[in-house]
XYZ file of C-alpha atoms in Angstrom:
606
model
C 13.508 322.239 113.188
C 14.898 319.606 111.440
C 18.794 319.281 110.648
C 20.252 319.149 107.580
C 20.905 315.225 107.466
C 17.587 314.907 108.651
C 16.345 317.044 105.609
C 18.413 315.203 103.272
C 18.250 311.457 101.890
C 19.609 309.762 99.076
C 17.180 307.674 96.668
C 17.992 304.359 98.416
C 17.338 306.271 101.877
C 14.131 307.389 100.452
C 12.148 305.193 98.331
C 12.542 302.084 96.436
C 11.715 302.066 92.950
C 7.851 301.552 91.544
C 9.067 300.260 88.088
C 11.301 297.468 89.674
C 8.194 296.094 91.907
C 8.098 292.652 90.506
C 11.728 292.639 91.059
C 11.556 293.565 94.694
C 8.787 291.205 94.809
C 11.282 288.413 93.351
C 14.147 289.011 95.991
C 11.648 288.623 98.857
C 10.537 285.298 97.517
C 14.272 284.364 97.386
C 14.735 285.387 101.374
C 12.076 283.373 102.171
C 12.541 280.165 100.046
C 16.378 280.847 101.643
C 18.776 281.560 98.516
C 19.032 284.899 99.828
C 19.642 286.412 102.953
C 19.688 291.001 103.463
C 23.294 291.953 104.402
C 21.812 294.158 107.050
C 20.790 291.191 109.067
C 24.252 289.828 108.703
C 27.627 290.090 110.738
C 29.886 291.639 108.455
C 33.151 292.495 110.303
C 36.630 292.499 108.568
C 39.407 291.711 110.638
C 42.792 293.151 109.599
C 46.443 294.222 110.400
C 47.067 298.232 110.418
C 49.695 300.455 111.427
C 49.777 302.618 114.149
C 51.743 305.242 112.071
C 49.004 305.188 108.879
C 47.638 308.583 107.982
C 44.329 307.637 106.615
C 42.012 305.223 108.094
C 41.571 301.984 106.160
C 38.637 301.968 103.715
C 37.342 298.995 101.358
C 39.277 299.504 98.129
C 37.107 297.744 94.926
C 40.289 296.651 93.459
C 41.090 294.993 96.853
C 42.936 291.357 96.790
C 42.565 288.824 98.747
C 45.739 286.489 96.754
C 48.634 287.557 98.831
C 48.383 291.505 99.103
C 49.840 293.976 101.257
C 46.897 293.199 104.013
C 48.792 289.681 104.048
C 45.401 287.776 103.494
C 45.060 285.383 101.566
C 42.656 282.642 100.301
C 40.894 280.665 97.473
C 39.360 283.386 95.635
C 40.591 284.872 92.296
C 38.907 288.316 91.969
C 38.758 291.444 93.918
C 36.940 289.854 97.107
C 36.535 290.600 101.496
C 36.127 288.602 103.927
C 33.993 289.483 107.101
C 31.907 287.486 109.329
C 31.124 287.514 113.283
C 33.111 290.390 115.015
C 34.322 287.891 117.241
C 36.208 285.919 114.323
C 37.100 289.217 113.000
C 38.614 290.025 116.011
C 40.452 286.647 116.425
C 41.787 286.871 112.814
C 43.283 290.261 113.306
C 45.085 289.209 116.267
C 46.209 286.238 115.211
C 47.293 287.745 111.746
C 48.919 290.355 114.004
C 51.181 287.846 115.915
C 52.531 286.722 112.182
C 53.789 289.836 111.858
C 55.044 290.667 115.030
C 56.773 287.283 115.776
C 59.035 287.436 112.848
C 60.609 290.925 113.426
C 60.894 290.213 117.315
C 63.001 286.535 116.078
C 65.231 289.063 114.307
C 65.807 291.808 116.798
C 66.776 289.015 118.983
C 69.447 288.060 116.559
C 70.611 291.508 116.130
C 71.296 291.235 119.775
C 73.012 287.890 119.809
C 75.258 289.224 116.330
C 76.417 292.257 118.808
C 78.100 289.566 121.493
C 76.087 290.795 124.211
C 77.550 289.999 127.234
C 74.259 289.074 128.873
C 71.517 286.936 127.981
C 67.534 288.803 127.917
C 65.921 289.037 130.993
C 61.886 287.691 130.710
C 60.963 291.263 131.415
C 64.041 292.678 128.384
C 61.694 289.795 126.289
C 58.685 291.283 126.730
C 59.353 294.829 126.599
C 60.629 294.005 122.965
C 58.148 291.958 121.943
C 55.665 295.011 123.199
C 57.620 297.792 121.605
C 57.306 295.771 117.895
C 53.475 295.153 118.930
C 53.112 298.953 119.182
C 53.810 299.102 115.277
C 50.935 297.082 114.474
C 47.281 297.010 115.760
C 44.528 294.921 115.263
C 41.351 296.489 113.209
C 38.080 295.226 112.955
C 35.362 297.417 110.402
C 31.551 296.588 110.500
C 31.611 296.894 106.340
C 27.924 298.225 105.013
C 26.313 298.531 101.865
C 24.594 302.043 100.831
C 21.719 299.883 99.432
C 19.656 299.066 102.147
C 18.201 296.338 99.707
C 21.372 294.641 99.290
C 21.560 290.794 99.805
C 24.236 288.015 99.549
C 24.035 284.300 98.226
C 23.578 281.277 100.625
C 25.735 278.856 99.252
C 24.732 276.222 102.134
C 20.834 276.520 100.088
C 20.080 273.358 98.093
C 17.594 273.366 95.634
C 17.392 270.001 95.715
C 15.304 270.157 99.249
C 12.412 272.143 97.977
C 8.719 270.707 97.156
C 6.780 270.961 94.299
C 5.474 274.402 95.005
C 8.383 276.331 96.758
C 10.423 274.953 93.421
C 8.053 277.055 91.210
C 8.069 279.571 93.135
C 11.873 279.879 93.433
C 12.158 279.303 89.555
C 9.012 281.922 89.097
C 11.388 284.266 91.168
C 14.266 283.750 89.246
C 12.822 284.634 85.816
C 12.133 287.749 87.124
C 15.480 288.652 87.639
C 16.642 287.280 84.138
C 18.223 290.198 81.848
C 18.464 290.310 78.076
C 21.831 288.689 76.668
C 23.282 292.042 75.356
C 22.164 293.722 78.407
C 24.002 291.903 80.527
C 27.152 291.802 78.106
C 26.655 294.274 75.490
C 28.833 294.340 71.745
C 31.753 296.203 71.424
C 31.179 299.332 69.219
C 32.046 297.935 66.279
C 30.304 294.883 66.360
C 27.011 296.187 67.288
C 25.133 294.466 64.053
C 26.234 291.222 65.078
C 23.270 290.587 68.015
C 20.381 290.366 65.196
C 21.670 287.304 63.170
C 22.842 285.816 66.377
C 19.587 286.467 67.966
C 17.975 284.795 64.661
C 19.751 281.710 64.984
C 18.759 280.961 68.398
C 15.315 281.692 68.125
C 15.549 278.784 65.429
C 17.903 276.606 67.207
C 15.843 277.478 70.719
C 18.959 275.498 72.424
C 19.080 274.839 76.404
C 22.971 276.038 76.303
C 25.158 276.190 73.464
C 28.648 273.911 74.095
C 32.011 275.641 73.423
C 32.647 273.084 70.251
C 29.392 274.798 68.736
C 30.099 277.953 68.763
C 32.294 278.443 65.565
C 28.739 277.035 63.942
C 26.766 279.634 65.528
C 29.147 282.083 64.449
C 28.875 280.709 60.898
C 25.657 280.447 60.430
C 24.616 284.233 62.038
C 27.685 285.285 59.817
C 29.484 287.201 62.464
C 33.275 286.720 64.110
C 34.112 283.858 66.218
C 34.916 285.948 69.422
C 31.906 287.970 69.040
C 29.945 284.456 68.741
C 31.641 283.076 72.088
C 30.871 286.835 74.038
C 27.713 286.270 72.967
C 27.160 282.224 73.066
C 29.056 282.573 76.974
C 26.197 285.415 77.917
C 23.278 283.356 77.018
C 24.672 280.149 79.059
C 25.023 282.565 81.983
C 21.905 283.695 81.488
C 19.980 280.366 81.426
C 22.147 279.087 84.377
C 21.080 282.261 86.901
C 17.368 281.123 86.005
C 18.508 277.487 87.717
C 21.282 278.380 89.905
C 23.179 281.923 90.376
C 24.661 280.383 93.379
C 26.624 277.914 91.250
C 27.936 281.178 88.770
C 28.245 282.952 92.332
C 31.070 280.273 93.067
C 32.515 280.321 89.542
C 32.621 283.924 89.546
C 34.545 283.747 92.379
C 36.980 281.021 91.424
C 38.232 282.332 88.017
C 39.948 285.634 86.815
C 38.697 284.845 83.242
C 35.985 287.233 81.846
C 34.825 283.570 79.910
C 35.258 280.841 82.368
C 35.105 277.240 80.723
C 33.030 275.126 82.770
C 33.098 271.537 81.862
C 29.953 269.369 83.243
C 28.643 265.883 83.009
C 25.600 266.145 81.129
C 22.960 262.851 81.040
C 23.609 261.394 77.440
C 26.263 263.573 76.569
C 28.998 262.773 79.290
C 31.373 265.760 79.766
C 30.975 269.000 77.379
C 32.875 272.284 77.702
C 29.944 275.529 78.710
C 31.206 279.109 78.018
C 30.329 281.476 80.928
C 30.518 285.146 80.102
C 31.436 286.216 83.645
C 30.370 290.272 82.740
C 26.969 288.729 82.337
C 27.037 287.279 85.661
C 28.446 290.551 87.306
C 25.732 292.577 85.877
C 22.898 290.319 86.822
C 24.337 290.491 90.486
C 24.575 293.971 90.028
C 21.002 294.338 88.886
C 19.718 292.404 91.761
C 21.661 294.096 94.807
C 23.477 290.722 95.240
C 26.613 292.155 96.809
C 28.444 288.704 98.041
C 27.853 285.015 99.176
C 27.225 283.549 102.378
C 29.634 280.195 102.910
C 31.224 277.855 105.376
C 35.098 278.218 104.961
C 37.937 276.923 106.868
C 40.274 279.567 108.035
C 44.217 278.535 108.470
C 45.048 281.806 110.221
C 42.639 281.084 113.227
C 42.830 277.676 112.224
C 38.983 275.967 112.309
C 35.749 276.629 110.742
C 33.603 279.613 110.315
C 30.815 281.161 108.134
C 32.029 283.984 106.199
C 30.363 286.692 104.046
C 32.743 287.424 101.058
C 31.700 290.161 99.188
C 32.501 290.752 95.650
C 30.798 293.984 94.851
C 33.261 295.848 96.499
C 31.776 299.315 94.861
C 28.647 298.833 96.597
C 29.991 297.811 100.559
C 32.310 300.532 101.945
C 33.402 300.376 106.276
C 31.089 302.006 108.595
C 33.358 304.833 109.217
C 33.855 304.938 105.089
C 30.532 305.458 104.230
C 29.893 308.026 106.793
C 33.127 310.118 105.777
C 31.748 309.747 102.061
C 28.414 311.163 103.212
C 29.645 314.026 104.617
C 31.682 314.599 102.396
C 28.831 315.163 99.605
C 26.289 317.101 102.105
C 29.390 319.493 102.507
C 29.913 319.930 98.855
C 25.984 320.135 98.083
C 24.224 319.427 100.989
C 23.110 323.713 100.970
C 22.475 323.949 97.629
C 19.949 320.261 97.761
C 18.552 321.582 100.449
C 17.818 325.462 98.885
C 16.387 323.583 95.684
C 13.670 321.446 98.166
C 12.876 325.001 99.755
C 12.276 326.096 96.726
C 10.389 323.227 94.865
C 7.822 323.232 97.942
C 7.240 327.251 97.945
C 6.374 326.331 94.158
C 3.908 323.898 94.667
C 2.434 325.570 97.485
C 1.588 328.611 95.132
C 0.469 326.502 92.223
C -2.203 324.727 94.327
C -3.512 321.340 92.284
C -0.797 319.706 90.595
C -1.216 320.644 86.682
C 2.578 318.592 85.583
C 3.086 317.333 82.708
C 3.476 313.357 82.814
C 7.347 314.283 81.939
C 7.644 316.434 85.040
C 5.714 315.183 87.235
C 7.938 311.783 86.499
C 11.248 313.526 86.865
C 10.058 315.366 90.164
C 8.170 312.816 92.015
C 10.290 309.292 91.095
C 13.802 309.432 92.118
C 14.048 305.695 90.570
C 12.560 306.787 87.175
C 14.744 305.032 84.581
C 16.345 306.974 81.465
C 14.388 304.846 79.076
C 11.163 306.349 80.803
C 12.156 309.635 81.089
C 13.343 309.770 77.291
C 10.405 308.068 76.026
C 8.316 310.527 78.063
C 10.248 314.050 76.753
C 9.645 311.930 72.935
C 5.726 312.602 73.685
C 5.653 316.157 73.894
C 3.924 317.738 71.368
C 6.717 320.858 70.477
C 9.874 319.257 70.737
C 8.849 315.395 71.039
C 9.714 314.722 67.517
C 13.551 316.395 68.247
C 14.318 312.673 69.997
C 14.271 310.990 67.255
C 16.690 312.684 65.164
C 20.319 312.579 64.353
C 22.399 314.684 66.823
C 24.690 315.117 63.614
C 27.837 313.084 65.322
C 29.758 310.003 63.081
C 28.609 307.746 65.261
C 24.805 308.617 64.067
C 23.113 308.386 67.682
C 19.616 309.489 67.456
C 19.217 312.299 70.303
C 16.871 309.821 72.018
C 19.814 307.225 72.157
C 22.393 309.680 73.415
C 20.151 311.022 75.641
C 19.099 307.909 77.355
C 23.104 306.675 77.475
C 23.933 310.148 79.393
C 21.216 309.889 82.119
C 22.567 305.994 82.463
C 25.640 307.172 83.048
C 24.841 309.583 85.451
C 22.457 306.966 87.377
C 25.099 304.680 87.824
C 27.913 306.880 88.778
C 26.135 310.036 91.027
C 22.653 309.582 91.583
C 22.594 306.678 94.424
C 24.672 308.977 96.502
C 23.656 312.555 96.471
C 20.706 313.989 98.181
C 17.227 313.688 96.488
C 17.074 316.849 95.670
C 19.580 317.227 92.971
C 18.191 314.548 90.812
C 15.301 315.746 88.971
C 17.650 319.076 87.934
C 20.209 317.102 86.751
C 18.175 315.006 84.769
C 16.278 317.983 83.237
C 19.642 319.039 82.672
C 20.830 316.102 81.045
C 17.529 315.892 78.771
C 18.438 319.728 77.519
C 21.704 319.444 77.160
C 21.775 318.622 73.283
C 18.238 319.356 72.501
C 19.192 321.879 69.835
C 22.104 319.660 68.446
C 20.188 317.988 65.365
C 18.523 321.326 64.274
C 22.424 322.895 64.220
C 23.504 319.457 62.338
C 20.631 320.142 59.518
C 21.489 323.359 59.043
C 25.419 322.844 58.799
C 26.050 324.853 62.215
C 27.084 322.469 64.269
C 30.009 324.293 65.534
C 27.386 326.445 66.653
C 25.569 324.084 68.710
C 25.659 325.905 72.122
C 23.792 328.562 70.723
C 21.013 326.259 69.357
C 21.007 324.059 72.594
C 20.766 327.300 74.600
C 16.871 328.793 72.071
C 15.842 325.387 72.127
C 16.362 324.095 75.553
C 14.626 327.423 77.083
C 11.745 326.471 74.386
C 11.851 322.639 76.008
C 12.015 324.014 79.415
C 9.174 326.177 78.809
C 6.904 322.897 77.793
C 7.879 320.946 80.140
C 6.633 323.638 82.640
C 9.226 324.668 84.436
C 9.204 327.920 86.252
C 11.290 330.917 84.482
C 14.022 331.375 86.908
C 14.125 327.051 86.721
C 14.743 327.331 83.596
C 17.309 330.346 83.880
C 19.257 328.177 86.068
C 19.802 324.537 83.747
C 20.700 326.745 80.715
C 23.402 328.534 83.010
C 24.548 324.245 83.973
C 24.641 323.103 79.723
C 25.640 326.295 78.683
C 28.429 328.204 80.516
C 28.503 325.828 83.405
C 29.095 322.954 81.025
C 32.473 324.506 79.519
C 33.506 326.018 82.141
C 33.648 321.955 83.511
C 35.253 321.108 80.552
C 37.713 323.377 81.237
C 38.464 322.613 84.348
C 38.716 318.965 84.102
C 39.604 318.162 80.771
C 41.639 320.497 79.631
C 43.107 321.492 83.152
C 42.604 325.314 83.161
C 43.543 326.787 86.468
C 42.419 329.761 88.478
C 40.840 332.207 85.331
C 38.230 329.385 84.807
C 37.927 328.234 88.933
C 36.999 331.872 89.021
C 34.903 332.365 86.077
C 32.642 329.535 87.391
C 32.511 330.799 90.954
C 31.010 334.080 89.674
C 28.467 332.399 87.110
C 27.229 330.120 89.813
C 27.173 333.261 92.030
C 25.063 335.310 89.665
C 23.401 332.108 88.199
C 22.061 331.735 91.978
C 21.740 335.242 92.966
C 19.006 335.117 90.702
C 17.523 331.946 91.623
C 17.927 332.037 95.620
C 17.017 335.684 95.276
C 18.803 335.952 98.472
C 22.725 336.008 99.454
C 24.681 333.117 98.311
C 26.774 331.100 100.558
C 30.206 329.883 99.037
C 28.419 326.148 99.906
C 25.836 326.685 97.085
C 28.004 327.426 94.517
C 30.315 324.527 95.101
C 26.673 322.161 94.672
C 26.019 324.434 91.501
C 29.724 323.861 89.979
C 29.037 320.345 91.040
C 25.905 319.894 88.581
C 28.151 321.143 85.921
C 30.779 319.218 86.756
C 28.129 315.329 86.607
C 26.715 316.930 83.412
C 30.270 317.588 81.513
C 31.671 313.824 83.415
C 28.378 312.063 81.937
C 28.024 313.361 78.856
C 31.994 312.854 78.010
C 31.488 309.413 78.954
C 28.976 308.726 76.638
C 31.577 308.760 73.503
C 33.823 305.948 75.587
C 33.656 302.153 75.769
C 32.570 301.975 78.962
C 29.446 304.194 78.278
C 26.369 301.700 76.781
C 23.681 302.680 74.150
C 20.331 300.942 73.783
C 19.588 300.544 70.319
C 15.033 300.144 71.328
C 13.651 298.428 74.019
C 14.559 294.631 73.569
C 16.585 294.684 71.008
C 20.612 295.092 71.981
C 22.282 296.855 73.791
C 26.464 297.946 73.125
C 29.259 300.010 74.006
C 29.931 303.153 72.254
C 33.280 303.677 70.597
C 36.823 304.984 72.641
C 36.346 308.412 71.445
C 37.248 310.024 74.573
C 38.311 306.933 76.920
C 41.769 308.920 76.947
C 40.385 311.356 79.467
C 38.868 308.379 81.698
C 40.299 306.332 84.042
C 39.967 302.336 83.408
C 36.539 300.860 85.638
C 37.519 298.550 88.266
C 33.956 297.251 89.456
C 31.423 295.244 88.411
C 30.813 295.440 84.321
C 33.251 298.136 83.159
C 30.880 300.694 82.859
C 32.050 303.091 85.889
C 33.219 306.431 84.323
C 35.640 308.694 86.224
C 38.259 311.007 85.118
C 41.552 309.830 85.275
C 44.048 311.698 87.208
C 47.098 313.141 85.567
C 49.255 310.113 87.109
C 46.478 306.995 85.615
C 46.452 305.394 82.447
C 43.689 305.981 80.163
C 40.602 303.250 80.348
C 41.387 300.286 77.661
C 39.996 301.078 74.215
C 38.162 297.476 74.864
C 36.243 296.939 77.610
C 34.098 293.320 76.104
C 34.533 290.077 77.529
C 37.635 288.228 75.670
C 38.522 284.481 76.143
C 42.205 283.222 76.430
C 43.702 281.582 73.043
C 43.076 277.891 74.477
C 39.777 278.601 74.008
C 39.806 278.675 70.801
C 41.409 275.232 70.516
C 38.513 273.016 69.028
């Protein structure tokens, strides 16, 4: 009898992805040549000063600082960055930071007592009975910090190219292209300037330049016709892009040593002497991002223990959580849906075992069988079915004039980057089916006028979609319970902030919704995983009409952000690329309207 966690796995626990092979294949090149080393294989303790009165334990924070913040580190770097290295150094540095606390309150209790005239001068034992009562405020921590992605890797920055033969050097340069992303990918447009990739596209492909020098990019901009700034987000992105096909451990360090999102690099070049290079830092973030490449490995000097040491700094702080963190986080989600994930496997495998040889559609059998399936697949998949195929490509009727394809694929992006690397397997291929429903009948209501009667067309259409696809009936029952009902009942709930009429109106749908679908009694644990489907599917397909949400506009051809529309009820993104989408709570400011790369005003001074 296996256990529940046992049972259970998240998509990094279980499988790597089949469509990122060459990738994968890439990385492990990289380990071997030596540019990369896996995090796993790596000390990574942080050493640090707590308080022995703190209510929570300490977890990594993404927005954490290492320039003088309340942890009283500090050191070179200029974004959101931890240290950690051997535990023995981590141990050292918290102890020694610990004494530069201590020390000054105990020099001041000392004066207190000198201030009061006391008669008599501190014993050696008064002395250290003070100094131990101020030590008992403050302890010494040390976290081993882990990534969820067993994959992840950092940067050696001791790794010199330079050292390599012949061979290795195409192989490490063969590797490297395979990680390259598209320009736009990696730094998409800004809603509004979504047109503006094409004639700057057009002008490379007949300038074909090696980088493009910050005094050339008002003629770039001139000649594809489009604005300046959009010309230097776009100019900065395609130096980043050709650099991290040479060296990603020289954008590593630059990433790390400037707060700009364009960081002005100036080089000597061989005939040109110095020039000023544009590096569009969101490009760099993303690429990292891409290739589970989660810090750098580096020789520092460290004043508080005061000599050298190698240190991992990690700059993907979303992605690395403490030990204790990442287990609290886990069982925190198998509590909320850990019943309910497991139920749905139960029920999957009783399905297949009475169907007998596997009759799936591609669709299905893509959603069911790959939990590292990519929205573009799954979209272009659903836009080959032969009832409802054609549905994809139309207008969903909204004045931003996404095809449903389009919308589609941004909603299933959003939900793969925000939910689906940790909850259990399980839940993925019914949230995506749910996703791909959601708005199915959303162009036929915008044709006929009705689209303030959408639900009811999404509801006739998605059961007709469902059918295809071949889902089972009480399957199908189920999703249109999570886009219909489920869906504003979510909205509700989140956006709008309705209390306990709506808390209770989706307990008893998910009660009834499963009553039917367990065909067995309910347990209060499955309807909080239920409620929880609604919950991604309302979260995901709100943040599709926000900035930080991106659309692909075809397969190699640009990518952007959407417009603000609804970045009022989001909170701003604080990791890697600006696309994270969460709710904001009721004390947060709403997400920026703009969420693009912008340069300072001296950049602008040629």
């Amino acid at each position: 009898m296996h256990t529940m966690s046992e049972q259970l796995q998240t998509r990094a626990e279980h499988s790597r992805s089949l469509e990122d092979a060459e990738r994968f294949r890439a990385i492990e090149t990289l380990k071997e040549i030596g540019l990369l080393a896996p995090l796993s294989e790596l000390e990574t303790f942080h050493g640090r000063v707590g308080e022995n009165h703190a209510n929570e334990p300490w977890t990594v924070n993404p927005v954490f600082a290492n320039g003088r913040n309340d942890n009283g580190n500090f050191n070179v770097n200029t974004r959101p960055t931890l240290y950690t290295g051997s535990r023995d150094n981590a141990l050292e540095f918290a102890r020694s930071r610990g004494r530069e606390f201590i020390y000054p309150e105990y020099i001041e209790a000392m004066r207190d007592r000198e201030a009061n005239a006391s008669k008599w001068p501190m014993s050696e034992v008064e002395k250290d009975d003070l100094w131990q009562s101020i030590a008992r405020k403050y302890q010494g921590e040390i976290h081993d910090i882990v990534s969820v992605n067993p994959d992840a890797v950092v940067i050696d920055l001791n790794f010199d190219v330079q050292t390599l033969d012949e061979v290795t050097l195409e192989k490490y340069k063969g590797a490297l292209n395979k990680l390259a992303i598209g320009v736009s990918e990696g730094s998409p447009l800004g809603f509004d300037d979504r047109h503006a990739f094409k004639p700057f596209k057009e002008v490379i492909n007949r300038r074909l330049p090696t980088r493009i020098k910050q005094e050339e990019v008002s003629l770039y901009a001139e000649e594809a016709g489009i604005d300046e700034s959009v010309a230097l987000q776009l100019a900065s992105a395609y130096n980043a892009r050709q650099v991290m096909q040479i060296a990603p451990s020289y954008a590593a360090g630059r990433l790390l040593g400037s707060q700009r999102d364009i960081h002005t690099d100036v080089i000597n070049l061989v005939n040109e002497g110095q020039v000023e290079l544009p590096l569009n830092m969101e490009y760099v973030q993303r690429y990292f991002r891409e290739a589970g490449i989660v810090g750098v490995q580096q020789p520092i000097y460290s004043a508080t223990i005061n000599r050298k040491m190698i240190a991992i700094s990690l700059f993907d702080l979303e992605k690395v959580a403490t030990e204790e963190q990442a287990k609290a986080q886990r069982q925190s989600t198998w509590r909320q849906v850990g019943q309910f994930a497991a139920r749905l496997d139960e029920i999957t495998e009783k399905t297949r075992e009475q169907e007998g040889t596997d009759t799936r559609l591609p669709l299905l059998r893509a959603i069911q069988d790959d939990p590292h399936v990519k929205p573009e697949k799954i979209v272009e998949l659903a836009s080959q079915l032969t009832s409802f195929g054609h549905i994809f490509k139309e207008d969903t009727g909204n004045w931003e004039k996404f095809s449903l394809a389009e919308h589609t694929e941004t909603v299933l992006q959003n939900f793969d980057e925000n939910f689906a690397d940790n909850l259990p397997v399980q839940m993925l291929a019914p949230m995506r089916l749910a996703i791909l429903a959601h708005d199915i009948g959303k162009p036929a209501a915008a044709i006929k006028g009705e689209i303030h009667n959408q639900k009811d067309f999404n509801q006739i259409y998605a059961n007709g979609f469902l059918k295809e696809v071949g889902l089972p009936v009480r399957d199908r029952k189920m999703i249109l319970a999570i886009i219909g009902e489920g869906a504003d009942l979510a909205f509700d709930i989140n956006i709008r902030g309705a209390g306990q009429s709506a808390k209770a109106a989706m307990y008893k749908l998910a009660k009834d919704t499963l009553r039917e679908y367990i065909r067995s009694r309910v347990s209060d644990e499955e309807i909080n995983g239920f409620a929880a489907m609604c919950s991604m599917l309302q979260i995901c397909d709100g943040g599709a009409y926000t900035s930080m949400g991106v659309t692909n506009k075809g397969r190699g051809n640009v990518s952007h952000r959407n417009a603000p529309s609804f970045n009022h009820s989001y909170a701003q993104p604080v990791g890697f690329g600006k696309r994270g989408i969460r709710l904001r709570r009721h004390d947060e400011s709403s997400a920026d309207h703009i969420q693009t790369p912008t340069a300072d005003e001296e950049f602008f001074r040629v």
